[in-house]
XYZ file of C-alpha atoms in Angstrom:
614
model
C 83.948 92.892 98.051
C 87.033 90.697 98.122
C 86.335 87.137 96.947
C 88.057 85.760 100.040
C 85.443 87.422 102.228
C 82.618 86.363 99.932
C 83.670 82.800 100.596
C 84.025 83.368 104.330
C 81.695 86.092 105.674
C 82.708 85.244 109.246
C 86.285 86.310 108.500
C 84.953 89.513 106.944
C 82.896 90.197 110.081
C 85.975 89.712 112.282
C 88.001 92.080 110.125
C 85.245 94.709 110.005
C 84.857 94.645 113.779
C 88.621 94.923 114.202
C 88.784 97.959 111.931
C 85.792 99.570 113.667
C 87.333 99.013 117.092
C 90.518 100.758 116.027
C 88.706 103.722 114.569
C 86.477 104.186 117.622
C 89.287 103.456 120.058
C 91.499 105.961 118.289
C 88.723 108.578 118.538
C 88.445 108.058 122.295
C 92.094 108.922 122.951
C 91.963 112.285 121.112
C 91.582 114.222 124.326
C 91.890 117.982 124.132
C 94.890 119.275 126.078
C 94.817 122.920 125.061
C 92.756 125.112 122.718
C 93.078 128.833 122.017
C 90.958 130.656 119.440
C 91.559 134.159 120.938
C 87.846 134.885 121.178
C 87.982 135.634 124.916
C 88.135 139.107 126.397
C 91.596 140.676 126.136
C 92.343 140.430 129.909
C 91.652 136.696 129.781
C 93.958 136.259 126.773
C 96.674 138.318 128.473
C 96.383 136.197 131.602
C 97.463 133.183 129.511
C 99.901 134.705 126.998
C 102.898 136.571 128.396
C 104.644 138.940 127.832
C 101.556 140.871 126.720
C 103.309 143.757 124.938
C 104.550 141.706 121.967
C 101.197 141.095 120.242
C 97.860 142.702 119.445
C 94.392 141.327 118.751
C 93.609 141.343 115.024
C 91.461 139.486 112.505
C 92.258 135.805 112.626
C 91.577 132.751 110.488
C 88.152 132.605 112.118
C 87.196 135.508 114.352
C 90.139 136.959 116.225
C 93.814 136.028 116.195
C 97.128 137.362 117.461
C 99.321 139.641 115.345
C 103.085 139.920 115.896
C 104.526 142.927 114.048
C 108.298 143.448 114.028
C 110.395 146.004 112.155
C 113.566 145.084 114.026
C 115.329 141.874 113.047
C 116.971 141.461 116.453
C 113.724 141.781 118.416
C 112.240 138.777 120.213
C 108.479 139.232 119.882
C 107.324 135.952 121.356
C 104.760 135.066 123.992
C 104.254 131.814 125.883
C 101.471 129.861 127.565
C 101.965 127.092 130.111
C 100.670 123.640 129.127
C 99.579 121.293 131.905
C 101.408 117.964 132.004
C 98.480 116.196 133.666
C 98.093 112.734 132.072
C 100.619 113.592 129.326
C 103.791 111.789 130.418
C 104.621 109.016 127.954
C 101.916 110.066 125.522
C 102.205 111.605 122.058
C 100.413 114.857 121.373
C 99.571 116.726 118.162
C 99.861 120.494 117.943
C 98.167 122.414 115.139
C 97.636 126.078 114.291
C 96.521 128.509 111.592
C 99.080 131.097 110.462
C 99.526 133.925 107.962
C 102.552 135.990 106.982
C 103.287 139.358 105.370
C 106.767 140.448 104.253
C 108.480 138.053 106.635
C 112.241 138.103 106.226
C 115.233 136.905 108.177
C 114.377 133.844 110.151
C 117.429 133.214 112.272
C 117.008 130.327 114.662
C 114.160 129.513 114.862
C 112.694 132.608 113.120
C 108.895 132.835 113.167
C 107.877 130.634 116.059
C 105.202 128.068 116.811
C 106.870 125.610 119.136
C 106.505 123.475 122.220
C 109.316 123.848 124.724
C 109.804 120.923 127.112
C 112.021 121.134 130.181
C 113.563 117.801 131.242
C 114.681 116.946 134.752
C 118.276 117.184 133.501
C 119.961 118.286 130.313
C 118.951 120.856 127.717
C 115.504 121.926 126.582
C 113.614 119.839 124.033
C 111.780 121.568 121.190
C 108.928 120.640 118.875
C 109.023 123.338 116.188
C 106.567 123.701 113.346
C 108.507 124.739 110.218
C 107.362 128.189 109.088
C 107.824 130.102 105.852
C 109.144 133.544 104.985
C 107.619 136.043 102.581
C 103.893 136.707 102.224
C 101.356 133.891 102.337
C 97.634 133.509 103.147
C 96.151 131.633 106.071
C 97.189 127.998 106.183
C 97.081 125.209 108.743
C 100.216 123.539 110.059
C 101.078 121.006 112.725
C 103.399 118.432 114.245
C 103.493 115.635 116.789
C 105.553 115.453 119.954
C 106.131 112.649 122.437
C 106.214 113.706 126.082
C 109.160 111.735 127.457
C 109.220 110.436 131.003
C 111.802 113.030 132.099
C 109.765 116.140 131.153
C 108.896 118.347 134.158
C 107.284 121.345 132.427
C 105.855 122.261 129.032
C 105.055 125.576 127.353
C 103.768 126.772 123.971
C 105.772 129.610 122.426
C 104.542 131.714 119.443
C 105.702 134.895 117.695
C 108.689 136.335 115.811
C 112.315 135.770 116.723
C 115.231 137.387 114.868
C 113.010 138.341 111.921
C 110.922 141.199 110.552
C 107.413 141.443 109.167
C 103.904 140.551 110.274
C 102.927 137.143 111.580
C 99.372 136.124 112.505
C 98.424 133.047 114.602
C 95.011 131.566 115.347
C 93.284 128.312 116.373
C 96.079 126.780 118.435
C 95.120 123.258 119.393
C 96.830 120.400 121.244
C 95.387 116.932 121.741
C 96.545 113.462 122.746
C 96.873 111.080 119.828
C 98.465 108.002 121.415
C 98.748 106.353 124.781
C 102.029 105.427 126.484
C 103.962 102.482 125.130
C 103.241 99.102 126.752
C 105.529 97.675 129.457
C 108.585 95.617 128.624
C 108.143 91.939 127.820
C 109.788 89.123 129.738
C 113.542 89.318 128.912
C 113.696 85.532 128.788
C 111.508 85.488 125.643
C 113.571 84.426 122.637
C 113.758 86.827 119.693
C 112.327 84.834 116.779
C 113.665 86.038 113.412
C 111.361 83.686 111.438
C 114.404 82.055 109.785
C 117.738 80.551 110.683
C 120.976 82.456 110.331
C 121.205 85.880 108.726
C 119.521 87.393 105.720
C 122.118 89.475 103.908
C 121.193 90.985 100.567
C 120.347 94.043 98.509
C 117.493 96.193 97.291
C 116.558 95.852 93.622
C 113.973 97.596 91.431
C 111.238 95.490 89.855
C 110.007 98.460 87.838
C 111.281 101.956 87.159
C 110.816 104.967 84.918
C 114.405 104.289 83.840
C 114.665 100.802 82.238
C 118.375 100.663 83.094
C 117.415 100.574 86.782
C 115.089 97.578 86.404
C 116.567 94.307 87.631
C 117.231 91.564 85.083
C 117.159 87.803 85.470
C 120.869 87.493 84.763
C 121.658 90.061 87.480
C 119.535 88.172 90.009
C 121.221 84.911 89.047
C 124.628 86.511 89.437
C 123.603 87.968 92.783
C 122.743 84.488 94.050
C 125.363 82.261 92.415
C 128.335 84.628 92.304
C 127.810 87.222 95.051
C 126.132 84.649 97.358
C 123.426 87.033 98.601
C 120.474 85.125 100.016
C 117.713 87.741 99.887
C 116.446 90.751 97.994
C 114.126 93.544 99.052
C 111.885 94.531 96.142
C 108.941 96.896 96.053
C 105.704 96.569 94.104
C 105.468 99.870 92.246
C 108.444 101.889 93.392
C 109.328 105.474 92.515
C 107.352 105.217 89.276
C 104.112 105.944 91.166
C 105.379 108.473 93.704
C 103.859 110.614 95.194
C 100.198 109.902 94.313
C 100.177 106.133 94.821
C 96.963 105.210 96.576
C 95.244 108.284 95.137
C 95.645 107.185 91.509
C 92.305 106.666 89.779
C 93.615 103.555 88.004
C 95.316 102.137 91.107
C 93.724 98.694 90.814
C 94.800 98.245 87.190
C 98.331 99.411 87.996
C 98.548 97.019 90.941
C 97.539 94.092 88.742
C 100.165 95.062 86.163
C 102.897 95.385 88.788
C 101.960 92.053 90.352
C 102.501 90.350 87.012
C 106.007 91.805 86.962
C 106.518 90.637 90.559
C 105.349 87.145 89.581
C 108.173 87.085 87.039
C 110.745 87.904 89.711
C 109.274 85.258 91.996
C 109.802 82.641 89.275
C 113.399 83.760 88.758
C 114.180 83.762 92.481
C 112.510 80.407 93.009
C 114.960 79.024 90.460
C 118.094 80.651 91.858
C 117.275 80.358 95.560
C 116.999 84.033 96.527
C 114.401 84.820 99.173
C 112.229 87.890 98.581
C 110.971 90.602 100.894
C 108.068 91.979 98.846
C 106.708 95.376 99.814
C 104.755 98.374 98.609
C 106.475 101.622 97.608
C 105.078 104.380 95.461
C 101.762 102.555 95.430
C 101.615 102.952 99.228
C 102.155 106.726 99.120
C 99.218 108.774 100.354
C 98.308 106.209 102.999
C 97.391 108.945 105.481
C 95.438 111.114 103.056
C 91.986 109.611 103.652
C 90.086 106.651 105.037
C 89.454 105.578 101.428
C 93.207 105.446 100.761
C 93.756 103.334 103.860
C 90.972 100.962 102.817
C 92.587 100.664 99.392
C 95.919 99.789 101.045
C 94.240 97.134 103.192
C 92.563 95.596 100.162
C 95.846 95.629 98.236
C 97.561 93.640 100.967
C 94.736 91.119 101.106
C 95.234 90.603 97.378
C 99.034 90.269 97.721
C 98.780 87.858 100.650
C 96.295 85.684 98.766
C 98.695 85.614 95.828
C 101.882 84.627 97.662
C 100.721 82.851 100.819
C 101.764 79.438 99.473
C 105.024 80.619 97.899
C 108.120 79.945 99.991
C 110.309 82.264 97.916
C 108.497 85.285 99.344
C 109.613 85.334 102.961
C 108.140 88.675 104.078
C 105.546 91.348 103.376
C 106.870 94.919 103.842
C 103.677 96.900 104.541
C 104.733 100.360 103.352
C 108.081 101.756 102.287
C 109.086 104.738 104.441
C 105.578 105.737 105.557
C 105.357 109.513 105.745
C 102.194 110.830 107.230
C 101.641 113.598 104.706
C 103.132 114.929 101.511
C 104.441 117.814 103.571
C 107.057 116.480 105.961
C 106.880 116.503 108.930
C 103.311 115.457 109.691
C 100.969 118.325 108.846
C 98.427 117.746 111.617
C 95.555 120.195 111.389
C 92.628 120.806 113.704
C 90.227 119.145 113.828
C 92.118 115.936 113.142
C 90.193 113.488 110.979
C 89.716 110.595 113.382
C 88.630 108.261 110.580
C 92.264 108.243 109.398
C 94.307 105.774 111.432
C 97.783 106.645 112.617
C 100.578 104.317 111.540
C 100.658 102.024 114.624
C 96.913 101.464 114.390
C 96.917 101.135 110.593
C 99.835 98.680 110.734
C 97.928 96.537 113.205
C 94.828 96.528 111.007
C 97.016 95.490 108.049
C 98.611 92.718 110.110
C 95.221 91.376 111.157
C 93.929 91.486 107.574
C 96.965 89.578 106.298
C 96.878 87.034 109.119
C 93.323 86.040 108.145
C 94.789 84.937 104.795
C 98.406 84.070 105.575
C 99.014 83.045 109.199
C 102.761 82.450 108.885
C 104.767 84.660 106.547
C 106.820 87.453 108.141
C 105.272 90.942 108.177
C 107.560 93.972 108.320
C 106.505 97.235 109.975
C 108.727 100.211 109.146
C 109.445 103.262 111.253
C 107.590 106.500 110.612
C 108.935 109.589 108.823
C 112.342 108.127 107.926
C 113.175 107.638 111.602
C 115.763 105.204 112.943
C 113.832 104.713 116.166
C 110.556 102.918 116.835
C 109.590 104.916 119.920
C 106.114 105.697 118.545
C 105.426 102.224 117.118
C 103.353 100.156 119.517
C 104.488 96.525 119.160
C 101.931 94.071 117.829
C 100.554 91.667 120.433
C 103.108 88.945 121.120
C 100.544 86.258 120.250
C 100.701 87.313 116.577
C 103.647 85.433 115.059
C 106.482 86.596 112.813
C 106.290 90.375 113.096
C 109.517 92.211 112.228
C 110.326 95.886 112.787
C 112.426 97.822 110.323
C 114.287 101.096 109.854
C 116.415 102.598 107.082
C 119.868 103.782 108.106
C 121.208 106.853 106.311
C 122.330 109.043 109.203
C 123.937 111.486 109.026
C 122.175 112.395 105.784
C 124.594 115.293 105.190
C 127.155 112.530 104.555
C 125.146 109.801 102.852
C 123.036 112.060 100.606
C 125.637 114.370 99.094
C 123.746 114.840 95.808
C 123.311 117.861 93.616
C 125.516 120.665 92.374
C 127.473 121.116 95.610
C 130.856 119.393 95.608
C 130.841 116.691 98.323
C 132.458 118.065 101.461
C 131.669 115.663 104.327
C 133.807 112.652 105.163
C 133.375 109.644 107.427
C 134.748 109.339 110.014
C 134.547 113.088 110.417
C 132.834 116.108 111.912
C 129.468 117.317 110.611
C 127.713 120.277 112.262
C 130.130 120.086 115.205
C 129.373 116.383 115.792
C 132.051 113.739 115.230
C 130.685 110.667 113.453
C 132.408 107.309 113.695
C 131.362 103.769 114.516
C 130.796 104.663 118.170
C 128.489 107.502 117.118
C 126.550 105.221 114.757
C 126.031 102.774 117.631
C 124.793 105.672 119.736
C 122.302 106.642 117.015
C 121.091 103.050 116.786
C 120.964 102.517 120.560
C 117.215 103.336 120.855
C 116.502 100.726 118.186
C 118.520 98.126 120.068
C 116.731 99.127 123.283
C 113.352 98.655 121.571
C 114.375 95.174 120.473
C 115.559 94.247 123.952
C 112.476 95.725 125.629
C 109.897 94.030 123.405
C 111.924 90.978 122.275
C 111.242 91.566 118.575
C 113.485 91.058 115.515
C 114.983 94.114 113.806
C 115.640 94.378 110.084
C 117.590 97.107 108.289
C 115.629 97.401 105.059
C 117.972 99.996 103.533
C 121.356 101.494 104.287
C 123.919 103.178 102.079
C 126.263 106.068 101.470
C 126.767 107.971 98.229
C 129.819 106.446 96.549
C 131.635 109.746 95.918
C 131.714 110.924 99.530
C 135.340 112.071 100.040
C 138.174 110.033 101.528
C 136.673 106.610 100.836
C 133.839 107.474 103.203
C 131.317 105.159 101.551
C 133.449 102.109 102.279
C 134.120 103.230 105.865
C 130.442 103.945 106.519
C 129.121 100.732 104.952
C 131.740 98.671 106.819
C 130.863 100.173 110.203
C 127.124 99.780 109.600
C 127.482 96.109 108.650
C 129.716 95.394 111.632
C 127.034 96.832 113.920
C 124.223 94.898 112.198
C 126.216 91.686 112.427
C 126.969 92.276 116.107
C 123.261 92.799 116.848
C 122.126 89.920 114.584
C 120.028 92.271 112.444
C 119.213 91.143 108.902
C 119.991 93.774 106.278
C 119.634 94.708 102.603
C 122.054 97.174 101.052
C 120.605 99.992 98.948
C 120.924 99.301 96.121
C 121.967 96.850 93.402
C 122.094 98.037 89.784
C 119.651 100.892 90.114
C 120.918 104.498 90.118
C 124.701 104.286 90.034
C 125.173 106.796 92.853
C 124.534 103.887 95.232
C 126.501 101.341 93.179
C 129.315 99.427 94.844
C 130.523 98.360 91.400
C 131.262 101.904 90.187
C 134.269 104.018 91.108
C 134.196 106.772 93.728
C 134.378 109.455 91.031
C 131.894 112.316 91.323
C 128.934 111.517 89.039
C 131.121 109.428 86.748
C 130.106 106.143 85.112
C 133.364 104.252 85.529
C 133.719 100.547 86.304
C 137.215 99.980 87.704
C 139.291 97.175 86.200
C 139.196 95.412 89.566
C 136.363 95.076 92.071
C 135.920 98.071 94.384
C 136.570 97.673 98.091
C 132.840 98.324 98.634
C 131.873 95.423 96.390
C 134.454 93.146 98.011
C 133.100 94.168 101.425
C 129.535 93.153 100.558
C 130.724 89.957 98.907
C 132.784 89.014 101.963
C 129.673 89.086 104.162
C 127.431 87.463 101.569
C 129.904 84.571 101.393
C 128.784 83.710 104.929
C 125.293 82.940 103.664
C 124.261 79.377 103.018
C 124.720 78.361 99.387
C 121.489 78.805 97.427
C 122.206 76.319 94.647
C 124.651 73.477 95.063
C 127.118 72.499 92.359
C 130.700 71.220 92.336
C 132.351 74.499 93.242
C 135.574 72.782 94.212
C 135.984 71.819 90.559
C 135.396 75.326 89.255
C 138.197 77.914 89.443
C 137.594 81.382 90.888
C 137.276 82.770 87.361
C 136.549 80.856 84.177
C 136.451 84.031 82.063
C 139.493 85.969 80.869
C 140.665 88.590 80.189
C 138.469 90.657 82.438
C 138.133 93.538 81.590
C 138.180 92.678 77.892
C 138.599 94.729 74.703
C 137.999 92.377 71.761
C 137.573 88.762 72.890
C 136.777 86.819 76.026
C 137.662 83.175 76.650
C 135.450 80.847 78.729
C 137.073 77.715 80.175
C 134.767 74.657 80.033
C 137.257 71.856 80.685
C 136.320 71.404 84.340
C 132.623 70.682 83.736
C 131.234 67.123 83.788
C 129.529 67.534 80.402
C 130.866 67.969 76.869
C 128.044 69.696 74.994
C 126.667 73.027 76.061
C 126.290 76.709 75.260
C 127.363 80.101 76.533
C 124.910 83.011 76.498
C 126.032 86.620 76.923
C 123.571 89.275 78.158
C 123.716 93.011 78.807
C 122.512 94.654 82.019
C 118.967 94.831 80.621
C 118.975 91.050 80.233
C 119.081 91.276 76.431
C 120.846 88.371 74.722
C 123.894 89.729 72.883
C 125.382 86.510 71.544
C 125.340 82.753 72.007
C 128.188 80.306 71.429
C 127.710 76.519 71.429
C 130.486 74.042 72.235
C 130.645 70.309 71.566
C 133.652 69.286 73.576
C 135.561 70.405 76.645
C 137.520 73.393 75.432
C 138.286 77.062 75.953
C 135.603 78.934 74.037
C 136.478 82.210 72.322
C 133.714 84.849 72.066
C 134.052 88.054 70.041
C 132.875 91.101 72.032
C 134.629 93.763 69.972
C 131.358 95.326 68.791
C 129.846 95.532 72.293
C 129.440 98.944 73.896
C 131.488 99.610 77.019
C 129.918 98.352 80.220
C 129.060 95.260 82.270
C 127.954 92.005 80.636
C 126.999 88.608 81.996
C 127.739 85.128 80.731
C 125.818 81.970 81.482
C 127.235 78.487 80.888
C 124.501 75.899 80.278
C 124.656 72.155 79.735
C 122.951 70.214 76.950
C 119.706 70.168 78.987
C 119.741 73.983 79.018
C 120.408 74.049 82.761
C 122.520 76.954 83.991
C 125.731 75.772 85.647
C 127.751 78.943 86.093
C 126.890 82.625 85.870
C 129.477 85.376 85.885
C 130.201 88.842 84.570
C 132.893 90.706 82.687
C 133.584 94.309 81.806
C 133.910 95.459 78.211
C 136.379 98.333 77.935
């Protein structure tokens, strides 16, 4: 048992009761809406599923099931059942089924079908489709969730084969309620408390990575603060190194301790240079919906983290879980019967908040959207009496633009048309409108934890996209962290726009200048006599053989200049004993980015900058 609770059993009792209430309360709302196992007499099945000529009764996953057999790829062999809307409006439901396939080919749109079809009072139909496979595969369980919006007037369940050939079996169709309607709006006069003054504008960095080149260095963090003028970083404990097993790892506790030691190092660095840290869990939070044991492990991890950093002012926020996805198979693979001991994200987030608040009553807690979404429609806001709760999304839409990876030559531009939709700043605002509405309805702060666009998107699209995103975030007063700083260079604003190249232009890119221009609005992290220091004290930049560092403007005579590579390895050091222009030989350095640090005789850093070795 956690030492904190050993010292205070009353707190442990409160937490245990809270967790129990969520588990039992969650179980009570799992009301059955519809269940079909096809064990009834054929006339009773046919009374529900129409048309009746498209299927036959056959062996199912358990007992009987329906078989759809098509040898004509243009045939629509689908049947539907009406689903009652009684007590469903505003609620979220889960649909699950068992399915099997044999020689399924084609697919069309949507191909083999298990889907809910909702009819709104106006506008087009709304679909909740379970992704299905082609080929031959044994019985497996699949599922999805679907929110019944206020404008839905009828609902049906549609199964079968559409525009495909082969055999398709279905059994054990089940629908149940998994969440109640969202609470009413809060008083619009309530101020939106961001937990801090002004704006947090910064970047994502990697504390640890399988690729050492992607791991942030002290000199890069110092440069980010002193030179770029960012005032925050978002950094994850763990990261991609532990994806996708995370919470399921047998040595999770040992790994967490190791990663926390690395995080402690970053906290020391940022305490010195003034950067504020949003510390979260990624990689090590994967698998959070796999079992009750995994969720308990996540809760215990956050109690440990909160105990560690509760008195540290450099850490400004706890980010509960990076991009929580409710199963390894996306979207959520709900299967019947749903394990009610596993909390859904809104309930789990609230349990995590309560556990942290027992230890740290003040520090901001960040709750991210579910399944990469840019809306929070299924995230019940934490009770307003709990202070400093922030809600977060990651903005990468449209992903056809921002994620143009792989062997295909990038084809989509911004502004531009993708899948018959024109994307520009107005369209981005439209995509983000539900998020803004959530903020206005519940009077909560919004934080964009990640946003980016692949740098080689055609026609300078990355710059255009990043600019429009930032302008929207600034207009809405949303804090943001760009993804990412000196990790994989596909996201780099310092590299060129060349396709998979590794080129640093001789001058700063327009993307870098864009970020810097907004970071310059941040409050200075460390004060020194900037009016006495020229824009650049290092020349030439880029350099081939030598660089020259000007020291004449400093108020000290004796000092040193350290030069580091991007992995924070000291390459050379040059001491000076009078105010002069110091020459440093870099002819043997490999091509790339390097950092210099000017220190006084007391070994205190005065200026940090970078140069490019050609």
